[in-house]
CSV table of C-alpha atoms and ligand atoms in Angstrom, one decimal:
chain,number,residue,atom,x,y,z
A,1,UNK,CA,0.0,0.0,0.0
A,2,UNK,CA,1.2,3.6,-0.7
A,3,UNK,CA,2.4,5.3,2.1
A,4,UNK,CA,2.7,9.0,-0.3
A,5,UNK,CA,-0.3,10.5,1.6
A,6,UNK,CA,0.3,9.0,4.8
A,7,UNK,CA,0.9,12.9,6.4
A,8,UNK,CA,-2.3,14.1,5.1
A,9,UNK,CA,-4.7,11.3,7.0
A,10,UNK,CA,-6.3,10.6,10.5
A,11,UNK,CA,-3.5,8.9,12.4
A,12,UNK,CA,-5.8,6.4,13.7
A,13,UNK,CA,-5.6,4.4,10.3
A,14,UNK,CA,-2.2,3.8,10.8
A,15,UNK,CA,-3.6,1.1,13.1
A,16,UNK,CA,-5.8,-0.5,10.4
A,17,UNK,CA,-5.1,-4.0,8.6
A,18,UNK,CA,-7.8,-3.5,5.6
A,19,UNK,CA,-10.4,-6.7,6.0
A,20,UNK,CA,-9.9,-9.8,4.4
A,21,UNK,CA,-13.3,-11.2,3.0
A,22,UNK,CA,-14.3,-14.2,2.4
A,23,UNK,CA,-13.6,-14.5,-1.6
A,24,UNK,CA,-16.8,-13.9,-4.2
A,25,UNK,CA,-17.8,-17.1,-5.9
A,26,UNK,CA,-16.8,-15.3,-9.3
A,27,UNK,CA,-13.3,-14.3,-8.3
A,28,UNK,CA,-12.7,-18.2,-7.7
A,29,UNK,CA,-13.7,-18.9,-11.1
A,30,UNK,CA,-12.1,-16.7,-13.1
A,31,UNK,CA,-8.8,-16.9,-11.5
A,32,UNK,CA,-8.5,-21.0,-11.5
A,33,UNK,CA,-10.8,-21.4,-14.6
A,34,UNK,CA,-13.5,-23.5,-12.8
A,35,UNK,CA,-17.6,-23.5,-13.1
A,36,UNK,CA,-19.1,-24.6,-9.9
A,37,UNK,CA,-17.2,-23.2,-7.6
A,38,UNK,CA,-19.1,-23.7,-3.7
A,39,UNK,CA,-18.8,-21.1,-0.8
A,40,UNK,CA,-18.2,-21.7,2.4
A,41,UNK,CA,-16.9,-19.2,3.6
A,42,UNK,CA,-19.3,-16.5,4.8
A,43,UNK,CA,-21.9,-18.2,6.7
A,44,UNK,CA,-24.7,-17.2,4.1
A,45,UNK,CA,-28.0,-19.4,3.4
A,46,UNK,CA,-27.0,-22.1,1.2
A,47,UNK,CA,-31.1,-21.9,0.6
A,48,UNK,CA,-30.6,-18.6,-0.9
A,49,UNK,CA,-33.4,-15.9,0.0
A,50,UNK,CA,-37.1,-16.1,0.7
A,51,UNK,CA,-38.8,-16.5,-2.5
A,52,UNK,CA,-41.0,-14.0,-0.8
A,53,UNK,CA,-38.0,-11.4,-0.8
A,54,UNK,CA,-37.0,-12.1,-4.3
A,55,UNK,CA,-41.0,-11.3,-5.1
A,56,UNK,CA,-41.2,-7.8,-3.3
A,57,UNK,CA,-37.6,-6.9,-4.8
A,58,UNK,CA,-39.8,-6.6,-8.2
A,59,UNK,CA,-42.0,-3.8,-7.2
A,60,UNK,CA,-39.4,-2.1,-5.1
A,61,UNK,CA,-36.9,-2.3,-8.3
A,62,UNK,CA,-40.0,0.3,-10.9
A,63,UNK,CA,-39.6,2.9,-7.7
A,64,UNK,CA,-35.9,3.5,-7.3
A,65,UNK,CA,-35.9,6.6,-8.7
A,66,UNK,CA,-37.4,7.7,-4.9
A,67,UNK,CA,-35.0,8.1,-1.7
A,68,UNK,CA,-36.2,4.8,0.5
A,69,UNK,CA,-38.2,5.8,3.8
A,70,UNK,CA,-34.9,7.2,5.7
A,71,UNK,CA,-37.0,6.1,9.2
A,72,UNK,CA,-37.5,2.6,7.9
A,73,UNK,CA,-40.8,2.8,9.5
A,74,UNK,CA,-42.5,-0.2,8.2
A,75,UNK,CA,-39.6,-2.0,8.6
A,76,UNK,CA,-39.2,-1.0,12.3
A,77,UNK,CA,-43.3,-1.2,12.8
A,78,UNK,CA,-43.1,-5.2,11.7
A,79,UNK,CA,-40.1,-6.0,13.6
A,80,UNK,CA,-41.4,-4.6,16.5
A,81,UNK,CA,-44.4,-6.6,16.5
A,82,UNK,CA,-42.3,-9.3,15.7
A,83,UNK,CA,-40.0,-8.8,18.0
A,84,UNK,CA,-42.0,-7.8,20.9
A,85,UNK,CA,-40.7,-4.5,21.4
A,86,UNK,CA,-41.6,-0.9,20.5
A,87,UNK,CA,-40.5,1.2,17.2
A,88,UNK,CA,-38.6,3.7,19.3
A,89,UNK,CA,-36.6,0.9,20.4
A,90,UNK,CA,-35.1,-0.2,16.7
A,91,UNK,CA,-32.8,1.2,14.6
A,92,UNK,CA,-31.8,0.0,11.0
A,93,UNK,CA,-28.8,-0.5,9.4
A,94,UNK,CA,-27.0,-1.1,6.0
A,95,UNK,CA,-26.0,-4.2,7.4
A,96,UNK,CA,-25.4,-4.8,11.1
A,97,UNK,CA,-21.7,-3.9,10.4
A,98,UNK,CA,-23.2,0.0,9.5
A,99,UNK,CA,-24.5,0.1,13.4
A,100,UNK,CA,-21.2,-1.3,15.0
A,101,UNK,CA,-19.7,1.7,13.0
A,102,UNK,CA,-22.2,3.9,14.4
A,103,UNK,CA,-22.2,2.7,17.8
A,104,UNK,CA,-18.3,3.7,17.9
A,105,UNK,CA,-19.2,6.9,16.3
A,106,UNK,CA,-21.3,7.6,18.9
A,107,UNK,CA,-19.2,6.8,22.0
A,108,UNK,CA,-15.5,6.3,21.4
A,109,UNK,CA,-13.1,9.4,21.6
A,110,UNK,CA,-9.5,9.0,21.3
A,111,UNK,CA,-7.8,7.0,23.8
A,112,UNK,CA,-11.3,5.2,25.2
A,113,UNK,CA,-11.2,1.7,25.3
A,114,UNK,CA,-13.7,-1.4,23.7
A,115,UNK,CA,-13.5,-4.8,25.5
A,116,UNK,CA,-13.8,-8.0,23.6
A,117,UNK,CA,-13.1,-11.5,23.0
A,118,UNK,CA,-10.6,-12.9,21.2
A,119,UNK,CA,-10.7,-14.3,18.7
A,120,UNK,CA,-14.3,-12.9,18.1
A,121,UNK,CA,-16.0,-10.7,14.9
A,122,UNK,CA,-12.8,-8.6,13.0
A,123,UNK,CA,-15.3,-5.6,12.6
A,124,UNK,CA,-15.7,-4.7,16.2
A,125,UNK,CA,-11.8,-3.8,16.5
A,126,UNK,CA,-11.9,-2.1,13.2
A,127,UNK,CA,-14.8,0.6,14.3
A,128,UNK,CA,-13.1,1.1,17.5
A,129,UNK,CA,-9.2,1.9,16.1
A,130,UNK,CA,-11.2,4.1,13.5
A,131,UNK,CA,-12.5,6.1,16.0
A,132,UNK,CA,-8.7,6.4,17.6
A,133,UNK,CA,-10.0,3.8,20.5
A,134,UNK,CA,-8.1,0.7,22.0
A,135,UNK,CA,-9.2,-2.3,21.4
A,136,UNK,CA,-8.7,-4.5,25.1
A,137,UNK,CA,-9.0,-8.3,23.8
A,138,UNK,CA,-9.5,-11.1,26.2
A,139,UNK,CA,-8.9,-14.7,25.3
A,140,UNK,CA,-11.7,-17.2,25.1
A,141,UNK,CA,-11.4,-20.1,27.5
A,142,UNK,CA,-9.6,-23.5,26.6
A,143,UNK,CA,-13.2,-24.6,25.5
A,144,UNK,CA,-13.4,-21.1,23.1
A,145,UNK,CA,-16.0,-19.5,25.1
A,146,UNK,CA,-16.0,-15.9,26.2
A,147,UNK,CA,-14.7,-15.5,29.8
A,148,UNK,CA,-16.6,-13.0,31.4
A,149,UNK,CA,-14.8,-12.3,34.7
A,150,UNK,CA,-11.7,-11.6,32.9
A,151,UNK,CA,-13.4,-9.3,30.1
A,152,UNK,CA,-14.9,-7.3,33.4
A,153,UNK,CA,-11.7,-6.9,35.3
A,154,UNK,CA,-10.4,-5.7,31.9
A,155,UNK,CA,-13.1,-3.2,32.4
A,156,UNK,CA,-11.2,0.7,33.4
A,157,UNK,CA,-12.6,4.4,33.6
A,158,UNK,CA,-11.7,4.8,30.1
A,159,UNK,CA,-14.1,1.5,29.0
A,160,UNK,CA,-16.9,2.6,26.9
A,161,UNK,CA,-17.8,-0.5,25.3
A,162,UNK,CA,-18.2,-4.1,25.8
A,163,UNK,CA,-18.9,-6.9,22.7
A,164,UNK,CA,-20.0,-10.0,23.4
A,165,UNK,CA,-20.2,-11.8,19.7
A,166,UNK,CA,-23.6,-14.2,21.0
A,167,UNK,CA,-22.7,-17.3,19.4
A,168,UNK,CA,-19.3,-16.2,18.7
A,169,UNK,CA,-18.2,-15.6,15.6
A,170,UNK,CA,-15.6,-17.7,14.6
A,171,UNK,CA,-16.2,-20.6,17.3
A,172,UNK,CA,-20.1,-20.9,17.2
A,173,UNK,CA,-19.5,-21.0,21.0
A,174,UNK,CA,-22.3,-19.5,23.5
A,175,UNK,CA,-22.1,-17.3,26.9
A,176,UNK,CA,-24.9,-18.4,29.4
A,177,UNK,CA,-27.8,-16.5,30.7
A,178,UNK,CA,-26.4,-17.0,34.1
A,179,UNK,CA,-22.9,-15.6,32.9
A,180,UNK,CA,-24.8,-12.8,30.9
A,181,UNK,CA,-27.3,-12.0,34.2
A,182,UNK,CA,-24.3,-12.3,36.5
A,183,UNK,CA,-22.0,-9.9,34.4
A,184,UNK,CA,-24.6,-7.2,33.7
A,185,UNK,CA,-24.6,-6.8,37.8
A,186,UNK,CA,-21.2,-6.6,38.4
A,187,UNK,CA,-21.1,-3.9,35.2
A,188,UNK,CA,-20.5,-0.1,35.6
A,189,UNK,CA,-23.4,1.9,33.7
A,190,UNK,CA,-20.7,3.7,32.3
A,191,UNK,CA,-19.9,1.1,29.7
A,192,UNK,CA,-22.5,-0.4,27.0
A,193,UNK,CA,-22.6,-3.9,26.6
A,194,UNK,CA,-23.5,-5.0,22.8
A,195,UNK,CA,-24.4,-8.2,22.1
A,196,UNK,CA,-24.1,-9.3,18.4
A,197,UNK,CA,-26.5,-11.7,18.1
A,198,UNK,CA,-26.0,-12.2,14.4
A,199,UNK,CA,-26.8,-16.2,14.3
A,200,UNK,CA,-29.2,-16.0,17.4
A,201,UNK,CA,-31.8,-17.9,15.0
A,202,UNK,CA,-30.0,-20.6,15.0
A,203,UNK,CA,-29.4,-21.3,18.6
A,204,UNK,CA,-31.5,-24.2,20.7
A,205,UNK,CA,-29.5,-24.5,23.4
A,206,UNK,CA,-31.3,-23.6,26.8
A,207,UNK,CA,-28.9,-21.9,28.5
A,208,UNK,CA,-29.0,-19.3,25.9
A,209,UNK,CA,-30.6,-15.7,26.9
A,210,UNK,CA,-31.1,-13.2,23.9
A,211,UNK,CA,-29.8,-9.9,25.2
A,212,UNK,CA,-33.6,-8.6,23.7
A,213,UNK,CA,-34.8,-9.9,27.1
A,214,UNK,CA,-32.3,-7.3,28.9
A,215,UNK,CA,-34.0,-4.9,27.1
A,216,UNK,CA,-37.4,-5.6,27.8
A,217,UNK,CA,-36.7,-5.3,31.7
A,218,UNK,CA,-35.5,-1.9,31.0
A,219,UNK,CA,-31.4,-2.4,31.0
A,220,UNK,CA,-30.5,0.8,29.4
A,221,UNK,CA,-26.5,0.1,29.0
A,222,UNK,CA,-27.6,-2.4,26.4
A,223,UNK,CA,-27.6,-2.5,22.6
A,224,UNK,CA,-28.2,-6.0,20.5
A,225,UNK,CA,-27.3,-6.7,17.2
A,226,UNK,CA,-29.4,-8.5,14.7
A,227,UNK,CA,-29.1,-9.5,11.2
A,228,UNK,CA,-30.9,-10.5,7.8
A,229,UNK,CA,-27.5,-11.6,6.3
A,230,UNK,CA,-27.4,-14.7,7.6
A,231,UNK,CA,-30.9,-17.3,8.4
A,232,UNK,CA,-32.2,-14.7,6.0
A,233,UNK,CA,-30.4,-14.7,3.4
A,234,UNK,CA,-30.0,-11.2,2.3
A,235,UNK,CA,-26.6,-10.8,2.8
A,236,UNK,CA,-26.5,-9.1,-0.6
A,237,UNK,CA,-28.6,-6.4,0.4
A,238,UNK,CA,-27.5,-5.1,3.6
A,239,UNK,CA,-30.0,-4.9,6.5
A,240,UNK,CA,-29.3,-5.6,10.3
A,241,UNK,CA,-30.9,-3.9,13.0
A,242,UNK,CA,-30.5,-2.7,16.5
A,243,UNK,CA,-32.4,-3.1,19.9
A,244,UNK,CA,-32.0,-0.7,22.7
A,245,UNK,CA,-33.7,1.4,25.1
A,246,UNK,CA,-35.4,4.1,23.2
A,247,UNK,CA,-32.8,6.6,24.7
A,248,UNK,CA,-30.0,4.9,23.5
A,249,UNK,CA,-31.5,4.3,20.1
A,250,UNK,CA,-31.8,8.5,19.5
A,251,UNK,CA,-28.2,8.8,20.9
A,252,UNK,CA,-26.9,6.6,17.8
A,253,UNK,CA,-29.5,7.8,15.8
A,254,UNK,CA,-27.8,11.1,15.7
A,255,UNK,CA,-25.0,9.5,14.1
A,256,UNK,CA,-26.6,7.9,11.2
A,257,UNK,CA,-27.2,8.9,6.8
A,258,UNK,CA,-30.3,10.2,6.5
A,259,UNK,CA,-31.3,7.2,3.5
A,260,UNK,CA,-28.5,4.8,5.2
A,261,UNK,CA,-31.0,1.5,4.0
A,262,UNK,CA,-32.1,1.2,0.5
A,263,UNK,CA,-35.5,0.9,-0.4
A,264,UNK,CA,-34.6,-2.8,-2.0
A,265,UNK,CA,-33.0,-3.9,1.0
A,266,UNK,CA,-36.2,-2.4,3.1
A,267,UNK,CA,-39.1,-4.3,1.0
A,268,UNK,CA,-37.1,-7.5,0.9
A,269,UNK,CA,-36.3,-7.7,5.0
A,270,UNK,CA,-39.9,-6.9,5.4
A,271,UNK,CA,-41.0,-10.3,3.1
A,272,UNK,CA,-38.1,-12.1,4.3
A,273,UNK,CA,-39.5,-11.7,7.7
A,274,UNK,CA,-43.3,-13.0,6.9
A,275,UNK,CA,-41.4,-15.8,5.4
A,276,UNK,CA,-41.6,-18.2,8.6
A,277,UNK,CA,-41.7,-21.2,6.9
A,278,UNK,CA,-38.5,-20.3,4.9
A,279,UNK,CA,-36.6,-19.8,8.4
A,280,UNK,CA,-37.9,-22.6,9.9
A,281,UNK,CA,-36.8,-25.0,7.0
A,282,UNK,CA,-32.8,-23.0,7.2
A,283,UNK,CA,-33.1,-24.0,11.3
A,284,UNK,CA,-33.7,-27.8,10.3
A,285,UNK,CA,-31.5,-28.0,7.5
A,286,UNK,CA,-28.7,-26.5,9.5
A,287,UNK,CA,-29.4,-28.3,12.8
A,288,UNK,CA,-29.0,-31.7,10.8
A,289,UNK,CA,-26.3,-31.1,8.3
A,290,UNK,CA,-24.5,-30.2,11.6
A,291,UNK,CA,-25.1,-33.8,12.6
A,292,UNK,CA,-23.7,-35.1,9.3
A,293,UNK,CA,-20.2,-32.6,9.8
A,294,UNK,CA,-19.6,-33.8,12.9
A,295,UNK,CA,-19.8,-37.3,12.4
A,296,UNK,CA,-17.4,-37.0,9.2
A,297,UNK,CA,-15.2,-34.7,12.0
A,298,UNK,CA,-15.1,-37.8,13.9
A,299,UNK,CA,-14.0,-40.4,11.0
A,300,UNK,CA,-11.6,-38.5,10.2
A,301,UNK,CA,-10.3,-37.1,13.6
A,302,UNK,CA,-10.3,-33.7,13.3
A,303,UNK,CA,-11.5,-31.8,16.7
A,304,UNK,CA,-14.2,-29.6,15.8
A,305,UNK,CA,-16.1,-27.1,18.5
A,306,UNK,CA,-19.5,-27.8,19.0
A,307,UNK,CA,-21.1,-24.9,17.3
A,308,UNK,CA,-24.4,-22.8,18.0
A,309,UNK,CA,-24.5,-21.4,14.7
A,310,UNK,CA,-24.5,-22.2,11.0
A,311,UNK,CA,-20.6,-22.6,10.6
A,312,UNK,CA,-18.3,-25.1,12.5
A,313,UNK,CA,-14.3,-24.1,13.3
A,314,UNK,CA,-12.4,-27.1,12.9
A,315,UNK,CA,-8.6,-28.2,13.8
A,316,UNK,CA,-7.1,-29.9,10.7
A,317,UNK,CA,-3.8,-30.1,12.6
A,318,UNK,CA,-2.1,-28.9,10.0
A,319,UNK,CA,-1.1,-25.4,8.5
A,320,UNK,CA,-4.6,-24.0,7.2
A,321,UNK,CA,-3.4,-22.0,4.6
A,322,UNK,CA,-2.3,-24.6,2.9
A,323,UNK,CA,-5.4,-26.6,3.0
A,324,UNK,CA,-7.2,-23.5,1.7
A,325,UNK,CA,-5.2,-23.2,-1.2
A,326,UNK,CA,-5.7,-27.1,-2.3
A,327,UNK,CA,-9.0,-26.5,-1.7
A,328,UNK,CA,-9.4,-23.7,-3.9
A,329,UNK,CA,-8.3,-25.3,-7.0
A,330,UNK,CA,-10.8,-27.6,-6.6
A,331,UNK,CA,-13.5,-25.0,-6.3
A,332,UNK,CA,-14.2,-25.1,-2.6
A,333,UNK,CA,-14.2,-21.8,-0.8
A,334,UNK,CA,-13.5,-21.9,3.2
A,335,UNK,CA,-12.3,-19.4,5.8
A,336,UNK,CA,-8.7,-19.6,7.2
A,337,UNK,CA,-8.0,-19.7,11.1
A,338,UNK,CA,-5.2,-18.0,10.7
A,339,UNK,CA,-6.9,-14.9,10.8
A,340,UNK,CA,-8.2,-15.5,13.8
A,341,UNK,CA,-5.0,-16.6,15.4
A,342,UNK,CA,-5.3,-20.2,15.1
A,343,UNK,CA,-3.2,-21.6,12.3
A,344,UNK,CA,-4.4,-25.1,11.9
A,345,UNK,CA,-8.0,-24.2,12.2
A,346,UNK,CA,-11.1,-23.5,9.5
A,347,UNK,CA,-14.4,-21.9,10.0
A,348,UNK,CA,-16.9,-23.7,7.2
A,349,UNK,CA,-20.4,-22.7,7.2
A,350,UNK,CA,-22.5,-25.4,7.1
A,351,UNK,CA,-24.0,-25.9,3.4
A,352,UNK,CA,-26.7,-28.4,1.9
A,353,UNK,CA,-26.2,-31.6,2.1
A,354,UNK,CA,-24.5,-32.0,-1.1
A,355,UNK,CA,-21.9,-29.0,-0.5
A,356,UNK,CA,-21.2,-30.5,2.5
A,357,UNK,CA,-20.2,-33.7,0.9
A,358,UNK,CA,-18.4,-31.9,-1.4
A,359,UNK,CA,-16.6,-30.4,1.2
A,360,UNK,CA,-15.6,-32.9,2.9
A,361,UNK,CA,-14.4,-35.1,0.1
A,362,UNK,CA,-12.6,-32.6,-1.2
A,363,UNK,CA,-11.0,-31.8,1.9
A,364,UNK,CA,-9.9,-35.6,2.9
A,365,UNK,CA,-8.5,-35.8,-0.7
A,366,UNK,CA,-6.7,-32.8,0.3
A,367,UNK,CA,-5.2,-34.2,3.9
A,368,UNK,CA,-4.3,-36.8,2.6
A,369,UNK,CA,-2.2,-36.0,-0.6
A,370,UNK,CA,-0.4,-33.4,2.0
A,371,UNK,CA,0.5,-36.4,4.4
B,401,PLP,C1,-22.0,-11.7,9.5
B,401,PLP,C2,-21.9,-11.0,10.8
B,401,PLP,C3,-22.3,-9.7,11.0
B,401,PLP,C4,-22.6,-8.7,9.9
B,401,PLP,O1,-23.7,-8.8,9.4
B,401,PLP,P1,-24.2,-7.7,8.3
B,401,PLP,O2,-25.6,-7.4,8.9
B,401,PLP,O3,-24.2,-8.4,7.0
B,401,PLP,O4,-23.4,-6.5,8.4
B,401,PLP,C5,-22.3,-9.2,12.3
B,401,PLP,N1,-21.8,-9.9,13.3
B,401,PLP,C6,-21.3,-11.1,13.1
B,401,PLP,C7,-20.7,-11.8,14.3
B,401,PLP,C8,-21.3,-11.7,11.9
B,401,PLP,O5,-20.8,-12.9,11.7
């Protein structure tokens, strides 16, 4: 990268790495020649949309020449109802990674600090150094799960902000209720806790508590993170939301573009979320093609962590990169550990069935030939 105008910028984005997305389908195919490339690499639907979204995209697409509803408020009126919760306590963003930018706009100054896991979710270090903050990262246990008491004793005066990535994001791991609930109390109401609850539609285990039900008792130090990028399946368009108490919600609101969702992306949420039979089948086919990855884990004895969400991070015990690369040529895109820290790990979303066999019998061909 060019360091010519390096003088001329915000010193703060000295301390940026740019992000490293999971690579587009088409990119794959062009650069090794190949025609059915698979992704699994960004924890999309492998069902694709709602056909009901792809429907409503149609009428949005003949009104484009209007600025969309900058208030999203039909958008905001059905999640509510959905939701259980009041307007005043949503707002709506170009993709749930617009409001974690937003959320450091509105409370990090130079030299405040953001406590999170690590690893956890790349973006939530990236808003923070933007904004000149310091990002305070706390290791996940031995069993990858956040460690609460050591993320609140990282807690100082100068902590603004606390993530808690709800499954995490790359582990699929889970805090508890009881961890959340018991955290919460011990927390200064100086700091705001956000949960990023980005797969939180596909979690069944009990112990689970959505931070929504922190704000419906009135917590106001508490902001949670949804998404239609992921169950979905409108990654493509960019729509997440926030849930917070109503005064919270006007403080971040102040931050935000006037039109900051398209009117594409606003239609299409709105179907997508009618469209309970389209989630409900995404739950069930995820919840068994995790089965089916695990059990091929187990033949081939890889250790895997038990995941929560609709992507599985896996130990290959060997270098990752790689693995990648192999698995590339053969038109199977996967995320790389390495980014995360751990070098002999993947993150794979968990595909259809026949994805997932291609996966995996592309990726024993590839362990093998490297033994
Ligand atoms: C995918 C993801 C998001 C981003 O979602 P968008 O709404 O597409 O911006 C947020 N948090 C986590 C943990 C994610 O994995």
């Amino acid at each position: 990268m060019s360091k010519e105008l390096a003088h001329l910028t915000r010193g703060a984005l000295a301390g940026i790495k740019p992000y490293v997305p999971g690579k587009p389908i088409e990119e794959v195919e062009r650069e090794y020649g190949l025609k059915d490339v698979i992704k699994l690499a960004s924890n999309e639907n492998p069902l694709g949309p709602s056909p009901l979204a792809v429907d409503s995209l149609q009428e949005a697409a003949s009104r484009v020449q209007l600025y969309p509803d900058g208030s999203c408020h039909y958008l905001r009126e059905e999640l509510a109802a959905h939701l259980g919760l009041e307007p005043k306590n949503l707002i709506i963003g170009n993709g749930s990674d617009e409001i974690l930018k937003l959320v450091a706009e509105t409370f990090i100054n130079e030299g405040d600090e953001a406590v999170m896991a690590n690893p956890s979710f790349s973006e939530y270090d990236f808003c923070v150094t933007l904004m000149g903050g310091r990002s305070i990262k706390v290791p996940l246990d031995a069993d990858f799960r956040h460690q609460p008491e050591a993320m609140l004793e990282a807690v100082t005066p100068r902590t603004k902000l606390i993530f808690i990535c709800n499954p995490n994001n790359p582990t699929g791991t889970i805090i508890s209720g009881d961890q959340i609930k018991k955290m919460l109390s011990q927390l200064p109401d100086r700091a705001l806790i956000v949960f990023d609850e980005a797969y939180y539609e596909y979690v069944d285990d009990p112990e689970y508590l959505s931070g929504m039900e922190l704000v419906k008792s009135g917590w106001k130090n508490v902001l949670v993170l949804r998404t239609f990028s992921k169950i979905y399946g409108l990654a493509g368009l960019r729509v997440g939301y926030g849930m917070g108490h109503e005064d919270l919600i006007s403080w971040i609101n102040r931050a935000r573009e006037p039109f900051n969702v398209n009117s594409l992306a606003q239609l299409a949420a709105r179907a997508a979320l009618r469209d309970k039979a389209h989630v409900q089948k995404s739950r069930q086919m995820n919840s068994q093609e995790k089965e089916y990855l695990y059990g091929k884990f187990k033949e081939l004895g890889l250790p895997y962590v038990p995941t929560q969400a609709n992507f599985i991070f896996v130990d290959l015990k060997t270098n990752c990169r790689e693995v990648f690369r192999r698995m590339l040529e053969q038109g199977v895109i996967i995320r790389t550990g390495d980014i995360f820290g751990h070098d002999t790990f993947i993150r794979v979303t968990i595909g259809t069935r026949e994805q997932n066999q291609r996966f995996i019998e592309t990726l024993e061909e590839v362990l093998k030939n490297l033994r």
